[in-house]
PDB file of C-alpha atoms in Angstrom:
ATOM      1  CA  UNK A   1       7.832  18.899 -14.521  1.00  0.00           C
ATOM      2  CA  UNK A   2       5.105  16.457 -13.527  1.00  0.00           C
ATOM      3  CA  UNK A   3       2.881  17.978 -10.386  1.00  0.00           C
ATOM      4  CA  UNK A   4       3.472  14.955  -8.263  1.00  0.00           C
ATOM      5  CA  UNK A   5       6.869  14.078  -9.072  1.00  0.00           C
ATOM      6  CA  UNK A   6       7.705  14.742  -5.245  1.00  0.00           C
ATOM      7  CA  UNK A   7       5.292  11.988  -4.292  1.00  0.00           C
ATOM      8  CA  UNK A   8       5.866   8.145  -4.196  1.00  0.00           C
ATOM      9  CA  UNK A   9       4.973   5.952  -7.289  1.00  0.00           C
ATOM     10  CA  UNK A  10       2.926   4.156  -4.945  1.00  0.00           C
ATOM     11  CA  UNK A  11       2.407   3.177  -1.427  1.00  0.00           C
ATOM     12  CA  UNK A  12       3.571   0.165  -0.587  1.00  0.00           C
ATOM     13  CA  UNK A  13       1.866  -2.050   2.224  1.00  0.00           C
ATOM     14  CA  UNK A  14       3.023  -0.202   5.312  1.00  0.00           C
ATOM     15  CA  UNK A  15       5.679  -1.895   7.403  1.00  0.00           C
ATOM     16  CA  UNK A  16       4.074  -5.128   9.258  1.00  0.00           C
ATOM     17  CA  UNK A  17       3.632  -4.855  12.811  1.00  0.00           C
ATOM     18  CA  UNK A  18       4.647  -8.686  13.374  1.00  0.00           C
ATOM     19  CA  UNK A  19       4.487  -8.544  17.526  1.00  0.00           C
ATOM     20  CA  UNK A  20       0.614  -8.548  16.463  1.00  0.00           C
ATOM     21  CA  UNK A  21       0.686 -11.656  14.563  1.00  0.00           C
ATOM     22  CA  UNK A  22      -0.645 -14.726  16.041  1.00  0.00           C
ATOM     23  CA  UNK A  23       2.618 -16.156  15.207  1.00  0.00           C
ATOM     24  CA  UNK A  24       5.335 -14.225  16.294  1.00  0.00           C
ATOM     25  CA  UNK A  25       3.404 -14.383  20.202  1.00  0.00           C
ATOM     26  CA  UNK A  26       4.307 -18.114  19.471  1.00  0.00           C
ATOM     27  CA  UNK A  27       7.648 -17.794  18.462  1.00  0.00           C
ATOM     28  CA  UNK A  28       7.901 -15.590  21.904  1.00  0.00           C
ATOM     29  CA  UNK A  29       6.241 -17.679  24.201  1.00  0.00           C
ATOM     30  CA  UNK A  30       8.051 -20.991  22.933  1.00  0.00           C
ATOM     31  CA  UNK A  31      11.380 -18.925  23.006  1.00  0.00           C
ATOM     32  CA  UNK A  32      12.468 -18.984  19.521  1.00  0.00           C
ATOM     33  CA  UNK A  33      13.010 -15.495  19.175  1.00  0.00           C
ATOM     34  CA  UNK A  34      13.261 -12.432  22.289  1.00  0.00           C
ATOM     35  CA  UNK A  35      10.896  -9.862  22.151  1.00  0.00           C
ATOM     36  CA  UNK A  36      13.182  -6.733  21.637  1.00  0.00           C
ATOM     37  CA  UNK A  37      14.727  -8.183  18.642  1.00  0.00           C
ATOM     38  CA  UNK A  38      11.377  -9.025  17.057  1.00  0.00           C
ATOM     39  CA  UNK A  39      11.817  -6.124  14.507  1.00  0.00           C
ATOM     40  CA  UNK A  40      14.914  -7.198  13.393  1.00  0.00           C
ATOM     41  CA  UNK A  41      14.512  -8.118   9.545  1.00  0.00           C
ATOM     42  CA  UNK A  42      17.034 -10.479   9.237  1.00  0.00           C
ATOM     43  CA  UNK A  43      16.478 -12.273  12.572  1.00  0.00           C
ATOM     44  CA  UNK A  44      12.192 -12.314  11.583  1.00  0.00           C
ATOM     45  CA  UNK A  45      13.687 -14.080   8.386  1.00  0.00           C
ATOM     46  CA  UNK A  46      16.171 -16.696   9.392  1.00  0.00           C
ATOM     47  CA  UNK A  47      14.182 -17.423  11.895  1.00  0.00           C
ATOM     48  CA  UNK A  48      10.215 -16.953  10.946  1.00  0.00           C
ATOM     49  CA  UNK A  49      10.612 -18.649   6.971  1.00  0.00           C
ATOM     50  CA  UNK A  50      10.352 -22.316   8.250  1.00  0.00           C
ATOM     51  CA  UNK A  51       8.032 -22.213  11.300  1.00  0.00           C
ATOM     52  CA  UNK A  52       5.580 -19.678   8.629  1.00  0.00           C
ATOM     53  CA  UNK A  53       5.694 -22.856   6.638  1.00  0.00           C
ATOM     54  CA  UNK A  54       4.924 -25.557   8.884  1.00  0.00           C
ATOM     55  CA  UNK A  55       1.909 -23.374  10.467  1.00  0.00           C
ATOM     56  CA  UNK A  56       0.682 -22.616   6.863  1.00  0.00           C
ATOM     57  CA  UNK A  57       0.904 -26.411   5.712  1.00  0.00           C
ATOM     58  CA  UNK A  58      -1.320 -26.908   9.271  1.00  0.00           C
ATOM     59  CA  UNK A  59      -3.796 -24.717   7.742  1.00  0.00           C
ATOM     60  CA  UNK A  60      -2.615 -20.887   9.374  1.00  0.00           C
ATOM     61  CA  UNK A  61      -3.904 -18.940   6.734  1.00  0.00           C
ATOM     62  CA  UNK A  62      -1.765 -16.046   7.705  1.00  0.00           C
ATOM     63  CA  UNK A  63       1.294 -17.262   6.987  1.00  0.00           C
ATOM     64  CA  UNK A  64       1.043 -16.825   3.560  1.00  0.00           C
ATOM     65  CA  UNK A  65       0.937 -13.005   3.595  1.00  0.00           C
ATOM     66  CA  UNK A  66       3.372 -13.308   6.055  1.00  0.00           C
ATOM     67  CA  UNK A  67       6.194 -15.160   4.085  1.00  0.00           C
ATOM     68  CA  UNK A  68       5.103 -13.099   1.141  1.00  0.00           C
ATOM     69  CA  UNK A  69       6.342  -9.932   2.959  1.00  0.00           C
ATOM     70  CA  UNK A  70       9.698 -11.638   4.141  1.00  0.00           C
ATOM     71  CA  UNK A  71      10.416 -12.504   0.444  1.00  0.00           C
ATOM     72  CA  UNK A  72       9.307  -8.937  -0.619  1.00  0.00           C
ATOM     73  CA  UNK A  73      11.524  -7.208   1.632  1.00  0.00           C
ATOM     74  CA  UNK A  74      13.963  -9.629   0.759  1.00  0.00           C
ATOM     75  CA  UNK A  75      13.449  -8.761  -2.751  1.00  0.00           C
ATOM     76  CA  UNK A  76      13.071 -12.333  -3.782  1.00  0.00           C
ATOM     77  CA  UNK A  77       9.833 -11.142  -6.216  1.00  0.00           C
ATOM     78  CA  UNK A  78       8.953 -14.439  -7.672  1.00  0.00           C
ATOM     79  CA  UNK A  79       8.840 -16.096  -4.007  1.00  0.00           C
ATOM     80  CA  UNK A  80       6.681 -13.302  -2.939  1.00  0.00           C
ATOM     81  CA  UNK A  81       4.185 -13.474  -5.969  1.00  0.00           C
ATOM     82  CA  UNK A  82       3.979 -17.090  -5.285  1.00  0.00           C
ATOM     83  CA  UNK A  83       2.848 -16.375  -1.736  1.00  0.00           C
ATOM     84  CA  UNK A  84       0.787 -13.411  -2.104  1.00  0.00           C
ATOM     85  CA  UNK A  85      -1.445 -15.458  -4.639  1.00  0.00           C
ATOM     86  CA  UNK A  86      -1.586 -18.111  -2.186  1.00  0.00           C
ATOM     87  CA  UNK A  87      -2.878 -15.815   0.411  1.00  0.00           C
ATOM     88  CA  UNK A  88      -5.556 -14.160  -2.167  1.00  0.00           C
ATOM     89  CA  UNK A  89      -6.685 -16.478  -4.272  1.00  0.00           C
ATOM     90  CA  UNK A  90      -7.236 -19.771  -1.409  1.00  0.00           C
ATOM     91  CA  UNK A  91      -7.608 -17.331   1.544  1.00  0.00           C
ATOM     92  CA  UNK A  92      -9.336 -14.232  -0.008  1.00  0.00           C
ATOM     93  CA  UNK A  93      -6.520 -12.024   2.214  1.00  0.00           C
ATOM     94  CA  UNK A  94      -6.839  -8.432   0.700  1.00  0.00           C
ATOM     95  CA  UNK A  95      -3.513  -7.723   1.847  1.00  0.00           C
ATOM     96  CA  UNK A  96      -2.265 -10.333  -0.353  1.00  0.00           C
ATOM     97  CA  UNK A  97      -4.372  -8.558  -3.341  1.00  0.00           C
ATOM     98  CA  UNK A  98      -3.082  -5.459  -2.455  1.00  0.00           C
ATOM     99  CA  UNK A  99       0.585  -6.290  -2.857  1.00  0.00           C
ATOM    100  CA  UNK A 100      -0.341  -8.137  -5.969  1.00  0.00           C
ATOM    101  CA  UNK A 101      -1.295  -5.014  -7.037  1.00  0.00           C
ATOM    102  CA  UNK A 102       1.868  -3.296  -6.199  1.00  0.00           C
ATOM    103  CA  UNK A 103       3.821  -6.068  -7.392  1.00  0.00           C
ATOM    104  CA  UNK A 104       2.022  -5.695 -11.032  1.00  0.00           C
ATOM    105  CA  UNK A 105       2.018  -1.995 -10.791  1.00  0.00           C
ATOM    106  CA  UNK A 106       5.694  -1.758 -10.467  1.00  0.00           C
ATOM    107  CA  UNK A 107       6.655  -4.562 -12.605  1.00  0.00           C
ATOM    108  CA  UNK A 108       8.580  -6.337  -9.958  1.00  0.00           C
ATOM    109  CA  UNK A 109       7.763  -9.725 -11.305  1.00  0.00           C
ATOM    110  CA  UNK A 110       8.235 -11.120 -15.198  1.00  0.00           C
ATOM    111  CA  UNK A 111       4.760 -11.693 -17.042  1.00  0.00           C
ATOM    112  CA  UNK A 112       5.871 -15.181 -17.474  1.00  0.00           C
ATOM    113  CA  UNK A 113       5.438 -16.012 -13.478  1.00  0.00           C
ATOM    114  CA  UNK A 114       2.391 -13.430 -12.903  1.00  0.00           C
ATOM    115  CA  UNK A 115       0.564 -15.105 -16.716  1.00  0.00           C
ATOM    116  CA  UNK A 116      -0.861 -11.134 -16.894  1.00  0.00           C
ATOM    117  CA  UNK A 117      -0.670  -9.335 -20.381  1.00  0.00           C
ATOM    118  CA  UNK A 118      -1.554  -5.722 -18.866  1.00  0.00           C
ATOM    119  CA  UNK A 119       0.260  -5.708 -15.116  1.00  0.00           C
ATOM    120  CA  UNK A 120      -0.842  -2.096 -14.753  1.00  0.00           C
ATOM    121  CA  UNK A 121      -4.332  -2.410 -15.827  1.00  0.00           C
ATOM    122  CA  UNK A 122      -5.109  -5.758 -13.710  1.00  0.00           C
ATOM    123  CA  UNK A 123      -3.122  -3.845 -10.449  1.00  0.00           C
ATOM    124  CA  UNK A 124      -5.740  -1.173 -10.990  1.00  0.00           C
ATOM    125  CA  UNK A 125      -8.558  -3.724 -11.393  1.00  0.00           C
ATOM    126  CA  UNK A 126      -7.068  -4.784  -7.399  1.00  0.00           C
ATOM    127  CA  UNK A 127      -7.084  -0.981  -5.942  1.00  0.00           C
ATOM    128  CA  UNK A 128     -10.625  -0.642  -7.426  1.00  0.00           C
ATOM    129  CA  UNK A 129     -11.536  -3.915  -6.029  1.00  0.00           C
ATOM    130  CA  UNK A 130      -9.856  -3.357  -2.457  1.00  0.00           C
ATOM    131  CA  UNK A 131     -11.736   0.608  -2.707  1.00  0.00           C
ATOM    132  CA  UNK A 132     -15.149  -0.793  -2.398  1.00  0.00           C
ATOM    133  CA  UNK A 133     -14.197  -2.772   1.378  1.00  0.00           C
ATOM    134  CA  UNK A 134     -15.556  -0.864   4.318  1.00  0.00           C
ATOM    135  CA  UNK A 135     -13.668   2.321   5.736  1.00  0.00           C
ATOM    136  CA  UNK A 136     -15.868   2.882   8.879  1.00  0.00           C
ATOM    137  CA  UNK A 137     -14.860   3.807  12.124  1.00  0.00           C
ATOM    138  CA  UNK A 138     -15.732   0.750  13.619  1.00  0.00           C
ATOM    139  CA  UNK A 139     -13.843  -1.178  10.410  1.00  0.00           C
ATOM    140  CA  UNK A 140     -10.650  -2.800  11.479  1.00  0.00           C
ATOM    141  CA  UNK A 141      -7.262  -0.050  11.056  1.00  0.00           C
ATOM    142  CA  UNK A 142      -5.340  -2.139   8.521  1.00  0.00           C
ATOM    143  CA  UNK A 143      -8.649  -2.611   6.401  1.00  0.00           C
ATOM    144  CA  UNK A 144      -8.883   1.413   6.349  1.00  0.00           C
ATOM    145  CA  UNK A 145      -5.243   1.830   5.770  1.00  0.00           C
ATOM    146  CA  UNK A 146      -5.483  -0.810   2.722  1.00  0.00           C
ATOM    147  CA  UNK A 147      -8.162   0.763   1.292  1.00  0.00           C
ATOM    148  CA  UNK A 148      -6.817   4.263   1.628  1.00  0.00           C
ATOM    149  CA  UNK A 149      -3.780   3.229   0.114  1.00  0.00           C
ATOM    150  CA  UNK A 150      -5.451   1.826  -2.782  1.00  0.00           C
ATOM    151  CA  UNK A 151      -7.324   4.572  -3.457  1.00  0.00           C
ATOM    152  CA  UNK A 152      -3.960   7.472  -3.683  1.00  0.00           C
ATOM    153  CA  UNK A 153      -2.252   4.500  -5.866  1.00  0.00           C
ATOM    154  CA  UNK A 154      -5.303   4.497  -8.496  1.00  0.00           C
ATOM    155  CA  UNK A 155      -4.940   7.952  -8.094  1.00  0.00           C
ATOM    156  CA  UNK A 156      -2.018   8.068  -9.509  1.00  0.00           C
ATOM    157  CA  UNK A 157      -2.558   5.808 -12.462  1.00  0.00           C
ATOM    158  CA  UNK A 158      -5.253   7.900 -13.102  1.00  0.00           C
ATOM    159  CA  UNK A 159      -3.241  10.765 -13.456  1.00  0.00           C
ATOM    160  CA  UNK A 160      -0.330   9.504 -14.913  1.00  0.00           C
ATOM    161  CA  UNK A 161      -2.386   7.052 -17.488  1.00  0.00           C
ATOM    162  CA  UNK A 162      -0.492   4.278 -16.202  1.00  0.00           C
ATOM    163  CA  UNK A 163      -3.006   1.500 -16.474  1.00  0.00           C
ATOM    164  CA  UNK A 164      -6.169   3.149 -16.868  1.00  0.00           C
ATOM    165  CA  UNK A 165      -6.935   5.980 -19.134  1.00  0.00           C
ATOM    166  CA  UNK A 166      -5.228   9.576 -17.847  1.00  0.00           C
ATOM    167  CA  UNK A 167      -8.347  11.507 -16.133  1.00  0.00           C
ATOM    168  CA  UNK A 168      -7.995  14.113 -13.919  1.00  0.00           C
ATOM    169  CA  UNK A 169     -10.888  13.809 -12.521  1.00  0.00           C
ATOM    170  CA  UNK A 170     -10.987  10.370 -11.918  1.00  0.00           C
ATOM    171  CA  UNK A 171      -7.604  10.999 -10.054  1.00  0.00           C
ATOM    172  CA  UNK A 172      -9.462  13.891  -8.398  1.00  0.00           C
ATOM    173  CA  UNK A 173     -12.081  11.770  -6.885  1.00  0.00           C
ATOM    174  CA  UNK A 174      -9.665   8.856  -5.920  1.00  0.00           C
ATOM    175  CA  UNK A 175      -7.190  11.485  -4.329  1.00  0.00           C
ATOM    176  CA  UNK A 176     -10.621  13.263  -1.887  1.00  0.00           C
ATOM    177  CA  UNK A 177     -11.427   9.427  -0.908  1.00  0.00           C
ATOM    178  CA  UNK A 178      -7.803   8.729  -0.032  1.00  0.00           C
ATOM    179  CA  UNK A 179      -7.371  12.152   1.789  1.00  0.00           C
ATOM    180  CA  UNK A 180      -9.790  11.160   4.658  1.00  0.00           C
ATOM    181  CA  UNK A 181      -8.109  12.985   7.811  1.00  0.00           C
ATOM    182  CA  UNK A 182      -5.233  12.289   7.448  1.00  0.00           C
ATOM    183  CA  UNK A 183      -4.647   9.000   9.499  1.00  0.00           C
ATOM    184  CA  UNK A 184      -2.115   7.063   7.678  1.00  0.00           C
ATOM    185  CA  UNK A 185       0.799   7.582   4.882  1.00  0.00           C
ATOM    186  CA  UNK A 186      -1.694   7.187   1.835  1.00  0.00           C
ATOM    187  CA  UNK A 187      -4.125   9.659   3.444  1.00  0.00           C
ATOM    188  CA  UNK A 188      -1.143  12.307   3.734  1.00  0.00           C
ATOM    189  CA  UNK A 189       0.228  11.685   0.553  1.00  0.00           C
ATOM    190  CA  UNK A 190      -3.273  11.822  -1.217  1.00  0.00           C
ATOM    191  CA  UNK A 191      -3.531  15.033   0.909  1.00  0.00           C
ATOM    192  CA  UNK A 192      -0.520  16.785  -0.431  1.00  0.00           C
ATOM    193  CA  UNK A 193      -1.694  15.644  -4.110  1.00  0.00           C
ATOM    194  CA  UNK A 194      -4.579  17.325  -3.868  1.00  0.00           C
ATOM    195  CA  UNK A 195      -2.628  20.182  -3.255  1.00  0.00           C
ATOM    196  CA  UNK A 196      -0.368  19.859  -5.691  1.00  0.00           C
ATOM    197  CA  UNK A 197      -3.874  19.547  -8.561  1.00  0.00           C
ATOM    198  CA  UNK A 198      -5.358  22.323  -7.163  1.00  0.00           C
ATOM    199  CA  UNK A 199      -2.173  24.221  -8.230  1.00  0.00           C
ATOM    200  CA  UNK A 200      -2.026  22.930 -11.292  1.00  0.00           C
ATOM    201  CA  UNK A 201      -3.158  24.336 -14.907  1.00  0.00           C
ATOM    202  CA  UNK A 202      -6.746  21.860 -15.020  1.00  0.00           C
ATOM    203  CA  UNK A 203      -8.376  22.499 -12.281  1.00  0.00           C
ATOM    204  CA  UNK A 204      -6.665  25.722 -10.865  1.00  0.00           C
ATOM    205  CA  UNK A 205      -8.106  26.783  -7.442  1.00  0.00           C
ATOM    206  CA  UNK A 206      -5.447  28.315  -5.097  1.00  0.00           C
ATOM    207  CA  UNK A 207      -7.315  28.512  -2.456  1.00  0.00           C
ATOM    208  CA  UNK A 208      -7.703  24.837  -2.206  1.00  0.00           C
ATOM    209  CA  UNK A 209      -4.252  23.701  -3.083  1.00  0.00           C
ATOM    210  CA  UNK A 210      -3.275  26.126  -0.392  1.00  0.00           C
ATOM    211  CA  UNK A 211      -6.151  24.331   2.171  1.00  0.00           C
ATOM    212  CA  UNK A 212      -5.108  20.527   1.586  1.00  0.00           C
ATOM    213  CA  UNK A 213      -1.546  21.787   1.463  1.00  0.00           C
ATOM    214  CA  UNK A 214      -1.892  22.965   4.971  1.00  0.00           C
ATOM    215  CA  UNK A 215      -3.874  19.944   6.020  1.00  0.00           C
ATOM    216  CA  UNK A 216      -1.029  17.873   4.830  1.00  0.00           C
ATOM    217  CA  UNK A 217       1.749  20.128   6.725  1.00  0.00           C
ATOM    218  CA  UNK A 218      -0.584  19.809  10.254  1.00  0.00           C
ATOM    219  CA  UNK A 219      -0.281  15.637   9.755  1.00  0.00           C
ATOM    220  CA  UNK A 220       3.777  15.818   8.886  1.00  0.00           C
ATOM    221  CA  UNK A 221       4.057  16.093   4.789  1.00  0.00           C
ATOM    222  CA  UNK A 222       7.192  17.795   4.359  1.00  0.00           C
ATOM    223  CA  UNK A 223       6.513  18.283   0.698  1.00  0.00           C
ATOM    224  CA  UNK A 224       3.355  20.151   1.378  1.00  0.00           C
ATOM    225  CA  UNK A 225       5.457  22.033   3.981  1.00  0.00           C
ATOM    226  CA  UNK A 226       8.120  22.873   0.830  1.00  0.00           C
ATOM    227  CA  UNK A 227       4.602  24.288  -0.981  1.00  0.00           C
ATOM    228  CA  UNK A 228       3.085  26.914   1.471  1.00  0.00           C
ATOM    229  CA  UNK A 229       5.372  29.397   1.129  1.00  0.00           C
ATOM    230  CA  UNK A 230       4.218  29.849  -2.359  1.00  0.00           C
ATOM    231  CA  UNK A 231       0.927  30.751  -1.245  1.00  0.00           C
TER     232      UNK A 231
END
């Protein structure tokens, strides 16, 4: 059985916190939507889609990662993809790239909307890309979360050869970046892989697997907390 079969095919773009969006406080303050009902999915969409698209067409550039996520959640790929781009490639928004690269990755969308021969190898050329933005304290939260999450999902092409050639190591150095302390889902996750390599045949070291396991238990993995028994 593969050693991270108990971990996600990749992390997604975490949940958007829309109550911190420049847009929502509008909808609020103009009354178009109440406050405790913000995080309502289908209430943000019925109500969010055409008010995103008037403030993007008045030059918001926001709004087009915003209605990207709406049509992701909704599952409406092609919608998203159209959006996402929008927000990349005339904005330069890396959360945009980022869900590109998820959208590649996972082949939500047909190569005859995205024009990419190799989805997998281009969403890798993203993650490296978003790796190389700044993770310092005084860097903004998302940015850190982005790039953390980037780094566990090239990880995991590297390991499972999806993309880029299969390397252990290069999945071992993308995992020790991601792994951080622990501060977001990626970090965890990349935590608890870590563990799970460190148990493995290629680079057996118990005592390590048995360290980042219990790192990952401390910050709430429960797969790590299914491992540490065994040790």
């Amino acid at each position: 059985m593969e050693l991270l079969s108990g971990l996600p095919e990749s992390i997604r773009h975490e949940q958007i916190d829309f109550l911190s969006s420049k847009t929502v406080r509008n909808v609020i303050s103009n009354g178009t939507l109440k406050a405790e009902k913000i995080h309502d999915r289908q209430v943000i969409g019925e109500n969010l889609e055409t008010l995103l698209k008037r403030w993007l067409d008045e030059g918001d550039e926001q709004c087009a990662f915003y209605l990207g996520q709406i049509y992701f959640e909704k599952e409406k790929y092609n919608e998203a993809w159209n959006y996402f781009r929008m927000g990349y490639e005339k904005f330069n928004d890396q959360k945009s790239k980022f869900q590109l690269g998820i959208m590649l990755y996972d082949n939500l969308v047909s190569k005859d909307v995205t024009k990419v021969s190799n989805p997998q190898a281009k969403a890798c050329e993203f993650f490296k890309e978003i790796m190389t933005l700044d993770v310092q304290i005084a860097s903004p939260v998302d940015q850190r979360n982005l790039v953390f999450s980037a780094a566990f999902n090239l990880g995991r092409a590297y390991y499972q050869g999806y993309g880029v050639c299969s390397s252990t190591e290069d999945a071992l150095r993308c995992f020790l970046f991601a792994a951080n302390n622990g501060d977001s889902k990626a970090c965890i996750s990349a935590q608890t892989a870590l563990g799970y390599l460190y148990s493995g045949p290629e680079i057996c070291d118990l005592q390590k697997a048995f360290q980042w396991h219990s790192d990952a238990c401390g910050n709430g993995s429960v797969e790590s907390q299914g491992q540490c028994h065994i040790y």
